[in-house]
Coordinates of C-alpha atoms in Angstrom, one line a residue:
X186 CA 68.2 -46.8 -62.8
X187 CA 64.6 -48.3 -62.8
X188 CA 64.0 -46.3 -59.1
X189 CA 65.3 -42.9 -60.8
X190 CA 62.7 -43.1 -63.7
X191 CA 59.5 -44.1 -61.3
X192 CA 61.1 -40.4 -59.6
X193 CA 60.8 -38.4 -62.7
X194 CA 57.5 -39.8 -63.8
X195 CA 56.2 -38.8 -59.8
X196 CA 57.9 -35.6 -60.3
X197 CA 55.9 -35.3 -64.2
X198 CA 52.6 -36.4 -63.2
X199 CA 52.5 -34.0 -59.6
X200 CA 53.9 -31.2 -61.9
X201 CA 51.6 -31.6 -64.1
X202 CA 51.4 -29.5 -67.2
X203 CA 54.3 -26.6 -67.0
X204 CA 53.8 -23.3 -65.0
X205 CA 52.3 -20.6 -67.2
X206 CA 53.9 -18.0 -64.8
X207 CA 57.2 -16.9 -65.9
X208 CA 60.0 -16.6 -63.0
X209 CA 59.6 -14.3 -60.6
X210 CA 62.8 -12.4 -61.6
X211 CA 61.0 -11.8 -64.8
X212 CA 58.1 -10.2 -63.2
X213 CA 59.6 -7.8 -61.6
X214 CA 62.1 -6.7 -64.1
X215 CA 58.6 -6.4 -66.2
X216 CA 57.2 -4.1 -63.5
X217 CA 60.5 -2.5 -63.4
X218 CA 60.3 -1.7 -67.1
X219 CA 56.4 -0.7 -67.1
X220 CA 57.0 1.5 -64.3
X221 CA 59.9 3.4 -65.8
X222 CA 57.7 3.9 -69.2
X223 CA 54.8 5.3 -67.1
X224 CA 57.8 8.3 -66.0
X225 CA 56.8 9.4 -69.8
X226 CA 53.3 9.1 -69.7
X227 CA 52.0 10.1 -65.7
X228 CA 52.6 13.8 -64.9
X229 CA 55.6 14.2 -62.0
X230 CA 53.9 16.1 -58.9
X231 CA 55.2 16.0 -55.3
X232 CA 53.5 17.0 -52.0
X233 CA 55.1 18.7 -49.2
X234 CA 56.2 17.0 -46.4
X235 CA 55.3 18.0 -42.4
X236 CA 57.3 16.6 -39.6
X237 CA 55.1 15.5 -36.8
X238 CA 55.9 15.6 -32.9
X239 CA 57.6 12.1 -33.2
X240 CA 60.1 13.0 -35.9
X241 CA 57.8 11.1 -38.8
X242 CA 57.5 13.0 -42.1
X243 CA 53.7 13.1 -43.4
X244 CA 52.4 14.6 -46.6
X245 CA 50.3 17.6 -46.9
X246 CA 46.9 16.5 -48.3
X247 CA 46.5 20.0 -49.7
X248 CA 49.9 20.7 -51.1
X249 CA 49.8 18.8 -54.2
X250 CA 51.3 20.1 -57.4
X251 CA 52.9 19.3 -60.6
X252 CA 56.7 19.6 -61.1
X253 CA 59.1 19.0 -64.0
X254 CA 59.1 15.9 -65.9
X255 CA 62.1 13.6 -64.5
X256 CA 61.8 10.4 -66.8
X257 CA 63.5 7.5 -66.1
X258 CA 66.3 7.3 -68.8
X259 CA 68.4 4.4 -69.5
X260 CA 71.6 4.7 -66.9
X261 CA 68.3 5.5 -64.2
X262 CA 66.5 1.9 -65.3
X263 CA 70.2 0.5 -65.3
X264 CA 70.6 1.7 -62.0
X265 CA 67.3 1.0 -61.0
X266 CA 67.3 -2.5 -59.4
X267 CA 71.5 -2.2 -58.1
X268 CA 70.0 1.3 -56.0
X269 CA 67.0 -1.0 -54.2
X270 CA 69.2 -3.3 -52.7
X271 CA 71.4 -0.2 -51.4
X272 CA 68.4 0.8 -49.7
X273 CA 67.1 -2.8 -48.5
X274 CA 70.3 -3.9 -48.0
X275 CA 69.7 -4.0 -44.1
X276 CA 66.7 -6.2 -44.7
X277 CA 68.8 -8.3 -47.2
X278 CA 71.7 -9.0 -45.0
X279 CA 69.0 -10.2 -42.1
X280 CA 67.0 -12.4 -44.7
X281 CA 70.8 -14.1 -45.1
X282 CA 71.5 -14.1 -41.3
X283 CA 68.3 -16.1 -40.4
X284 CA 69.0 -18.6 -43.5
X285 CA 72.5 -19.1 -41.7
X286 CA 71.2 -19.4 -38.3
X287 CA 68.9 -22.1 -38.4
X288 CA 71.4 -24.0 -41.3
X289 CA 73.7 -23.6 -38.2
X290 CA 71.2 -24.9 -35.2
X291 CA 69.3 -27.6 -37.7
X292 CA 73.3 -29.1 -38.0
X293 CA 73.4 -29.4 -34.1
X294 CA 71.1 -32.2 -34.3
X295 CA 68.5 -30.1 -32.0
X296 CA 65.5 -29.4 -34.3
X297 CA 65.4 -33.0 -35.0
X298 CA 65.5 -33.9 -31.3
X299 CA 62.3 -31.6 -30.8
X300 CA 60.5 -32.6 -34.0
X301 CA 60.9 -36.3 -32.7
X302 CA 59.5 -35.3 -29.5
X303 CA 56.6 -32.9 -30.3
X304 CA 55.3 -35.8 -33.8
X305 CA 55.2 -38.7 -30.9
X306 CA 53.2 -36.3 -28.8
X307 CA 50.6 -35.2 -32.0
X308 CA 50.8 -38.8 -33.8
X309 CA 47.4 -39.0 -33.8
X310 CA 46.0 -35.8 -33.5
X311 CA 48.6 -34.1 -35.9
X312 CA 45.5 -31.3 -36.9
X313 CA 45.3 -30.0 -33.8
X314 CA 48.7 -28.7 -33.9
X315 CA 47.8 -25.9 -36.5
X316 CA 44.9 -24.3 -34.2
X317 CA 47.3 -24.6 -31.7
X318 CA 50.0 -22.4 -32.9
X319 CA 48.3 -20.0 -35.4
X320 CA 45.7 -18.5 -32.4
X321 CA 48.9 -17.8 -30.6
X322 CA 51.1 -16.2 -33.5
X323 CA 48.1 -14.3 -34.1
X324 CA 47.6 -12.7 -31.0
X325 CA 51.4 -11.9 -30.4
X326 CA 50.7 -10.2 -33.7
X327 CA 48.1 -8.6 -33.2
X328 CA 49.3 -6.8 -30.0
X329 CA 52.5 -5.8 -31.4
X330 CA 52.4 -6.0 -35.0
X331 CA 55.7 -7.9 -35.4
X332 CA 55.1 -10.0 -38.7
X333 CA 58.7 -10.5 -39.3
X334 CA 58.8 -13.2 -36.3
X335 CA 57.0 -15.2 -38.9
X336 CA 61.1 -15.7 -40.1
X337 CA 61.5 -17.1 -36.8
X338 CA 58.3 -19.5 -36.4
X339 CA 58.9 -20.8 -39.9
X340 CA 61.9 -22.7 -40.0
X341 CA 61.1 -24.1 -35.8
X342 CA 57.7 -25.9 -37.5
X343 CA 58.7 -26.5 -40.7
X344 CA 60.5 -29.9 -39.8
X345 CA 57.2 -30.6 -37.5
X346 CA 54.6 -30.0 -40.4
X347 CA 56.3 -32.3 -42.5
X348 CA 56.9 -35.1 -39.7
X349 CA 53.4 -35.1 -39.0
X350 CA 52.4 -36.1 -42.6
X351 CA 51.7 -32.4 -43.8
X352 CA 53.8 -30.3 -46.6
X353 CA 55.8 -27.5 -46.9
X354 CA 52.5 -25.6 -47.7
X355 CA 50.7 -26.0 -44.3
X356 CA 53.6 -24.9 -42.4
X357 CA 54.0 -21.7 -44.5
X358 CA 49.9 -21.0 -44.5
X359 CA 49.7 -21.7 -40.5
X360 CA 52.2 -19.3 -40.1
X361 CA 51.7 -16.6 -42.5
X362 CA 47.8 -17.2 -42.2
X363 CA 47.6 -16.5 -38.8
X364 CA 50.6 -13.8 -38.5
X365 CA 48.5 -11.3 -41.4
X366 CA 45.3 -12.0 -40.0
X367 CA 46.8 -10.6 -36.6
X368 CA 48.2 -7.9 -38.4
X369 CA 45.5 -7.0 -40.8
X370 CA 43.0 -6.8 -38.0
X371 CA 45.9 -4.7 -35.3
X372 CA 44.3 -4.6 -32.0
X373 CA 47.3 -2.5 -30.9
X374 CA 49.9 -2.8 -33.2
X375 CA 51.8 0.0 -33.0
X376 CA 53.5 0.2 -36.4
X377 CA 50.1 0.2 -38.8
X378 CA 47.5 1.0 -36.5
X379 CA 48.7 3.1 -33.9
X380 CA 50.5 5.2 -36.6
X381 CA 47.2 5.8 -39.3
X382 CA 45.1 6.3 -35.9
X383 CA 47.6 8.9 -35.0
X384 CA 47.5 10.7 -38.3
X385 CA 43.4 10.7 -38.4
X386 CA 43.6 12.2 -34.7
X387 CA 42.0 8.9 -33.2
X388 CA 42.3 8.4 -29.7
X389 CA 44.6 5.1 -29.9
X390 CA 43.8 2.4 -30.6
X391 CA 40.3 2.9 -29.9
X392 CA 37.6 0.9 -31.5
X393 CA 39.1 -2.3 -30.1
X394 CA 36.0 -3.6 -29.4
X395 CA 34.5 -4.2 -33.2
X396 CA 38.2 -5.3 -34.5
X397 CA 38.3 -8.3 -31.5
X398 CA 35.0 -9.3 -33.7
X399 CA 36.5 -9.1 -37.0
X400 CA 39.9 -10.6 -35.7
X401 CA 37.7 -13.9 -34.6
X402 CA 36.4 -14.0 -37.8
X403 CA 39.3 -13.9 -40.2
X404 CA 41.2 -16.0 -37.7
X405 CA 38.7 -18.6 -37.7
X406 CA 38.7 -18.4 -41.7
X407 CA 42.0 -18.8 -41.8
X408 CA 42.4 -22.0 -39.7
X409 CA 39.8 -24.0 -41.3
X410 CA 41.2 -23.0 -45.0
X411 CA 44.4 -24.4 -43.5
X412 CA 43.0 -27.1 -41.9
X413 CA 41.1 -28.6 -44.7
X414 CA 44.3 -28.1 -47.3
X415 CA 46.7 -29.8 -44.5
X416 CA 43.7 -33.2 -43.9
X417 CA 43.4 -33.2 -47.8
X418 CA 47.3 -33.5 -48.4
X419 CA 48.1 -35.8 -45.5
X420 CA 45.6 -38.3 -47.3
X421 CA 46.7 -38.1 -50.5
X422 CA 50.3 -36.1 -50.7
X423 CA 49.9 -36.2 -54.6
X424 CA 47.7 -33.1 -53.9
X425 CA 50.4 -31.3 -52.4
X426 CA 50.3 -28.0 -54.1
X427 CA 54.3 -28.4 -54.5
X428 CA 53.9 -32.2 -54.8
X429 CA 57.0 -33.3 -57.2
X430 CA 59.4 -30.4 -56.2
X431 CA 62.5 -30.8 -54.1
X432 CA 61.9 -32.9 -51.3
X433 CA 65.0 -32.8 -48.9
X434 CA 63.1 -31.3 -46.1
X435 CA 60.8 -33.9 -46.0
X436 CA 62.9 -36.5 -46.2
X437 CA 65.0 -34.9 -43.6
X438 CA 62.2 -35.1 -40.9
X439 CA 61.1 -38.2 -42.3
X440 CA 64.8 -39.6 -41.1
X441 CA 64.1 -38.1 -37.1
X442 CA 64.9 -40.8 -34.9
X443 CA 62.8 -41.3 -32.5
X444 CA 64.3 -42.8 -29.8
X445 CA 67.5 -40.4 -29.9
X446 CA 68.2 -38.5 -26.9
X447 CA 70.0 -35.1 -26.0
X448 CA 73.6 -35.3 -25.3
X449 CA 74.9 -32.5 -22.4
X450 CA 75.8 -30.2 -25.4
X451 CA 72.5 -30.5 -27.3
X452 CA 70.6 -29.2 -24.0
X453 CA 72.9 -26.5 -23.4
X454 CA 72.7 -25.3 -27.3
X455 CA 68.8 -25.9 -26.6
X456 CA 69.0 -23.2 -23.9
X457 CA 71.2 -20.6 -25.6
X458 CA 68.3 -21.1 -28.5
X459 CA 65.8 -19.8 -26.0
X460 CA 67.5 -17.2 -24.1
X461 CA 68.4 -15.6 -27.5
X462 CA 65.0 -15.6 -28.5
X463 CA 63.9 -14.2 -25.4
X464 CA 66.4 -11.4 -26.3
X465 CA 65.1 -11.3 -29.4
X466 CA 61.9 -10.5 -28.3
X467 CA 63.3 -8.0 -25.7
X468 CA 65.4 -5.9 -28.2
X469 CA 61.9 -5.9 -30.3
X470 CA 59.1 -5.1 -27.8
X471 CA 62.1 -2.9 -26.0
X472 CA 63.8 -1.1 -28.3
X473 CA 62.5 -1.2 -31.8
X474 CA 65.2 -3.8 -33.1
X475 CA 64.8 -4.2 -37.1
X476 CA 66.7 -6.2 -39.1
X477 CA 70.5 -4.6 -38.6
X478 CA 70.5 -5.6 -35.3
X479 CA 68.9 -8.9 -35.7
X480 CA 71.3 -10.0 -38.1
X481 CA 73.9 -9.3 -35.5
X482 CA 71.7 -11.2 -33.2
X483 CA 71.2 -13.6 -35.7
X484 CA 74.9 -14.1 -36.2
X485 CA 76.1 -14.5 -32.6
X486 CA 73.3 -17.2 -31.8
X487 CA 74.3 -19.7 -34.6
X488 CA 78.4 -19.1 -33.5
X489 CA 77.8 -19.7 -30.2
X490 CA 74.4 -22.6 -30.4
X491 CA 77.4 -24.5 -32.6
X492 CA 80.1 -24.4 -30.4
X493 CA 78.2 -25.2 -27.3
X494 CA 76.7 -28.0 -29.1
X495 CA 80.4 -29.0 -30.5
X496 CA 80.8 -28.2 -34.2
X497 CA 84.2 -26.8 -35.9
X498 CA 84.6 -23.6 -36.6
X499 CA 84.4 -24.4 -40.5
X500 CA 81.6 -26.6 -39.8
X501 CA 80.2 -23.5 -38.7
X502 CA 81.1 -21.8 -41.5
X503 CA 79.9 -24.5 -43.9
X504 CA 76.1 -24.5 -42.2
X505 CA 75.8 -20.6 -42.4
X506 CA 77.1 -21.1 -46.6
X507 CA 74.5 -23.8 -46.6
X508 CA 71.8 -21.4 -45.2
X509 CA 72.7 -19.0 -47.7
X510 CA 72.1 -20.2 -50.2
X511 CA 68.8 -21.8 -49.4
X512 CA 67.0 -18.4 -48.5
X513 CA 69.3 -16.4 -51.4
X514 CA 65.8 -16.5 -53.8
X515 CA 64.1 -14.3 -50.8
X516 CA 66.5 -11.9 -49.8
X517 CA 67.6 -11.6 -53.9
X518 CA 63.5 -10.5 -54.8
X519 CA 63.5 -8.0 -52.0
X520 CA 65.9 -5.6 -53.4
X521 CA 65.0 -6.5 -57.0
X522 CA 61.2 -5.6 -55.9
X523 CA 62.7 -2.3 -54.4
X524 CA 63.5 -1.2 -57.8
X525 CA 60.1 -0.6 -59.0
X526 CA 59.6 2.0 -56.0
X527 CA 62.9 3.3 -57.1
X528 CA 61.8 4.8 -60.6
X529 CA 58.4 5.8 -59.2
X530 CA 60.3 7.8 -57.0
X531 CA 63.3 9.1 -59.2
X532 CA 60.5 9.6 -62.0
X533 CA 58.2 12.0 -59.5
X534 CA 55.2 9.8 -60.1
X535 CA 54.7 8.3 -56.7
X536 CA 53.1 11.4 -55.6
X537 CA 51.2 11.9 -58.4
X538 CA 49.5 8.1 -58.6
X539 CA 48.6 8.5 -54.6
X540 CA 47.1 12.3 -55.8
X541 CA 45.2 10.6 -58.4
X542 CA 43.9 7.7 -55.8
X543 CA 42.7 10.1 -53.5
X544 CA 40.6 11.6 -56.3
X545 CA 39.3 8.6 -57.1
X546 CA 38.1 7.8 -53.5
X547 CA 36.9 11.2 -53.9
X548 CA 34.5 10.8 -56.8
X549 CA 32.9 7.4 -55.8
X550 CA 29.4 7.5 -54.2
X551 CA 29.5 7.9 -50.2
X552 CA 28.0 4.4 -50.2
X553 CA 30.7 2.5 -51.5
X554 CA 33.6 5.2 -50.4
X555 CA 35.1 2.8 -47.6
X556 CA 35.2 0.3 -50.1
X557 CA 37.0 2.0 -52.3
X558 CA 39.3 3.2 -50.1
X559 CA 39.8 -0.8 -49.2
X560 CA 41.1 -1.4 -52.9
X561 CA 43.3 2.0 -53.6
X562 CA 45.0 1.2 -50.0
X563 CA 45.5 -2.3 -51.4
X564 CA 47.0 -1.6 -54.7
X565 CA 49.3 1.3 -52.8
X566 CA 50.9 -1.6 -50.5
X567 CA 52.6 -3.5 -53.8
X568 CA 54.4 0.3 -54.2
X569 CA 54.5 1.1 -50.5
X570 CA 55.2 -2.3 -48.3
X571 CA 55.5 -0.8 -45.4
X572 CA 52.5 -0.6 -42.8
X573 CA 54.3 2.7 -41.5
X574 CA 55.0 4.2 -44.4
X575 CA 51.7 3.3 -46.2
X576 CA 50.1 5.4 -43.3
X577 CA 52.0 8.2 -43.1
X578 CA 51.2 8.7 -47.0
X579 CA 48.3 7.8 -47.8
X580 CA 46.1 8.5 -43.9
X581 CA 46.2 12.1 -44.6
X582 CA 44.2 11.8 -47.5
X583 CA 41.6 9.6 -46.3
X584 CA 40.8 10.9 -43.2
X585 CA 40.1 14.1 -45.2
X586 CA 38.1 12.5 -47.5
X587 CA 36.2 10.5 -45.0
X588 CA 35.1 13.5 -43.3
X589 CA 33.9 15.0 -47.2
X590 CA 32.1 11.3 -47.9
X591 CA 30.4 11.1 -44.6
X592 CA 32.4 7.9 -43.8
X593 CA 33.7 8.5 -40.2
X594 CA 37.7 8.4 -39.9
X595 CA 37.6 4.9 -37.4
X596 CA 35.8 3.1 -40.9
X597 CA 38.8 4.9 -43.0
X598 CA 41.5 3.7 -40.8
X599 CA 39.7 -0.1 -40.8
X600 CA 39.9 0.3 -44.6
X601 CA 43.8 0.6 -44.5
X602 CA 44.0 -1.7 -42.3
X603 CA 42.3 -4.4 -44.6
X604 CA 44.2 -2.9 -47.8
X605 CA 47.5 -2.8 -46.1
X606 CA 47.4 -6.0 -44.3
X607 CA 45.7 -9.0 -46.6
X608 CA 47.8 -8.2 -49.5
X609 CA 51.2 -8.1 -47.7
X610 CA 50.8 -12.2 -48.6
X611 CA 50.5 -11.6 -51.9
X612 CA 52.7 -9.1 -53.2
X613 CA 56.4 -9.9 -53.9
X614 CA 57.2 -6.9 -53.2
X615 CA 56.6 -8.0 -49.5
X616 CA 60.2 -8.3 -48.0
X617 CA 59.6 -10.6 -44.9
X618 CA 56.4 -13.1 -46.9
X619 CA 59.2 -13.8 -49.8
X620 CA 62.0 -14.6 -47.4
X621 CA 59.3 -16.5 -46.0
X622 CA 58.8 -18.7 -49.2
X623 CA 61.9 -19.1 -49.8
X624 CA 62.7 -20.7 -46.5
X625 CA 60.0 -23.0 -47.3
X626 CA 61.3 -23.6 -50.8
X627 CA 57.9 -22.4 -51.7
X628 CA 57.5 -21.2 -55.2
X629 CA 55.9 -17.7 -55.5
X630 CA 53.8 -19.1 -58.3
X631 CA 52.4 -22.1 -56.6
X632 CA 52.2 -19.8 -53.1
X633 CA 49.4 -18.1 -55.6
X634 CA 47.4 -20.8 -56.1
X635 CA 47.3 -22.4 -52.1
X636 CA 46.0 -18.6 -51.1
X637 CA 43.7 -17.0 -53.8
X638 CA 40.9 -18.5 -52.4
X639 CA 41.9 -17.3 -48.9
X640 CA 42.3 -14.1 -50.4
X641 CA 39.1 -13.5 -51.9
X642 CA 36.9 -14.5 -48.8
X643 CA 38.6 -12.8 -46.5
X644 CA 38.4 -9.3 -49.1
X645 CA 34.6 -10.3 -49.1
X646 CA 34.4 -10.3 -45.4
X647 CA 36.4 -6.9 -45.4
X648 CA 34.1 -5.2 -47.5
X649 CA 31.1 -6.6 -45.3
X650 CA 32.5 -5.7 -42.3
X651 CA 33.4 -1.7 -44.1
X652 CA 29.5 -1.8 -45.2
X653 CA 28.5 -2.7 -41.2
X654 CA 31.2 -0.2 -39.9
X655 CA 29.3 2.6 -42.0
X656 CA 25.8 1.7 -41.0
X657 CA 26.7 1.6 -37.0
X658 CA 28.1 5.0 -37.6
X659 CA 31.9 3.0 -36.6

């Protein structure tokens, strides 16, 4: 009895005082409501849509006009949030899979087998581990834009991170860290900068040169804010930013044996592990895989890694329950956040707020237009998450109004990149960053409060680099 109270007094004094920011549920049935209420107040208007060579829709910058008022009424807000997760539902179902999966190979006894072996080998240089992996999940990133393999380097370091003396935290920041700073700064990603490169009739991904600058940069930034946070918790674990919360993966890690070796069946699980994610990365780079057939994928590796490594078929069962129902928080916000695009769109006012963006880009001073365009493009990606689809709507506009503002198109493209790609760790309306957390166990809340300062450097750098673009005519 005396051991349980010292707990709850650790728990009460690493809490602190309670968490003025109200469940994350609650936020976005707020936004839900706000959004269907701005149905009576924004006018509806609609562009016209072109199809391009590749089958993609884009709007028609000068095709704007106001249609009949559509506001959301009650059975459309009731609807509202059950409709988003018919239309994320793929994504959903794959934020479930992966949960399952790894409850699955974490069962087998493997992850602890590697965590044991890679802690012994950075016991005394445990810091160096988070340069080590985020240049490289950067640059895989960077080339191919894949930021949802950040569901797949999360829960292989996790147990690592926390071995090594780090928290939950570090783990999440080296990987989604490096991951957005790969992605925000595309070298040739395909999906957010080939696209809005395509649209402003860019020769792809041209311009490399400046963005291998920037990338350095922001990379750099983003290792030392990690770095300092993981040598400042390692010392004193009371300054975790989640210091009090549920610690079962910690103490799971902290239980690795270190002496334990790999039975037959553990190596042979340990190889179907690595041929699947080789096809993983194959059905990717190859042929465009999203999450419906990575669940599948998903699926298939945790049957097969358990019976090769010797569980029951209801063992089996049981681990992929298990991961359920640790990663349901993740895949539950996804389609919940799906429902404030929902009555934007059902309302007509999506149109009409990107219509009324561009004008504001419009009306600012050439000086400060690339700028500008930074902020609209970032406040666009909470409605429009995807890099793709971001692009095809809003890259239309710009590049026009580039040309108007004397901003060259290359500068407007950079600006999208910035406003699409720093904020996609921010935003819960970000599918893959929230399934993220909630593999993790990360709070949204407390996520907040590790990266704001992150955030607002690397926006002041953005803006410095937009102001250099401009003068060297980018």
């Amino acid at each position: 009895m005396k051991e349980k109270k010292t707990t709850n007094k650790n728990r009460e004094e690493g809490n602190g005082k309670k968490s003025w920011m109200p469940h994350i549920f609650a936020v976005l049935f707020i936004l839900i409501i706000l959004a269907s209420l701005a149905s009576y107040i924004i006018p509806a208007g609609e562009y016209e849509r072109v199809t391009m060579e590749d089958g993609r829709e884009v709007i028609d910058p000068g095709t704007f006009e106001v249609v009949e008022s559509t506001p959301i009424g009650i059975f459309d807000f009731m609807f509202a949030i059950p409709t988003g997760f018919i239309e994320t539902a793929e994504i959903v179902f794959g934020i479930l899979m992966i949960g399952g999966m790894f409850a699955v190979i974490e069962r087998t006894g493997i992850i602890s087998l590697g965590v044991g072996k890679l802690a012994n080998a950075f016991s005394n240089r445990g810091l160096l581990v988070i340069p080590i992996l985020m240049i490289p999940f950067a640059i895989i990133t960077t080339f191919t834009g894949q930021i949802e393999l950040s569901l797949v380097y999360l829960p292989a370091i996790l147990p690592l991170m926390l071995r090594l003396g780090f928290d939950k935290v570090t783990a999440a920041g080296t990987v989604l860290i490096s991951t957005i700073a790969g992605f925000a700064v595309a070298l040739t990603a395909p999906a957010n900068l080939g696209v809005s490169q395509s649209i402003s009739q860019l020769p792809l991904y041209s311009g490399m040169g400046y963005r291998i600058v920037i990338l350095t940069i922001i990379l750099l930034v983003g290792i030392l804010f990690v770095v300092r946070y993981a040598k400042k918790v390692r010392s004193n674990p009371k300054l975790s930013i989640t210091y009090g919360d549920d610690d079962s993966n910690q103490n799971a890690a902290m239980g690795v044996t270190d002496g334990q070796k790999a039975t037959t069946r553990q190596k042979l699980a340990s190889l179907v592990v690595l041929v699947a994610f080789g096809v993983l990365l194959w059905g990717l780079f190859e042929h465009g895989w999203y999450f419906l057939e990575l669940s599948g994928l998903y699926i298939m590796t945790g049957i097969i890694v358990g019976l090769v490594a010797g569980l029951k078929i209801s063992q089996i069962s049981e681990s992929f329950v298990e991961g359920f129902k640790n990663i349901l928080l993740g895949a539950m916000v996804v389609g919940i956040a799906r429902g404030v695009a929902v009555v934007l769109n059902d309302g007509n006012i999506m149109d009409t707020i990107i219509y009324a963006a561009g004008n504001l880009v419009e009306a600012m001073p050439s000086g400060i237009t690339a700028t500008i365009m930074l902020i609209v493009q970032a406040l666009l990606n909470f409605l429009i998450p995807s890099g793709s689809g971001q692009a095809m709507v809003t890259m239309p506009i710009m590049s026009g109004l580039a040309d108007l503002s004397g901003v060259t198109r290359q500068t407007a493209v950079l600006a999208f990149l910035f406003g699409d790609g720093f904020s996609n760790i921010f935003y819960p309306t970000s599918g893959y960053f929230m399934a993220v957390l909630a593999v993790a166990g990360i709070k949204w809340e407390k996520w907040i409060k590790f990266i704001w300062p992150l955030l607002l450097i690397w926006y002041g750098l953005a803006i410095v680099f937009l102001f250099i673009a401009q003068i060297m005519n980018y």
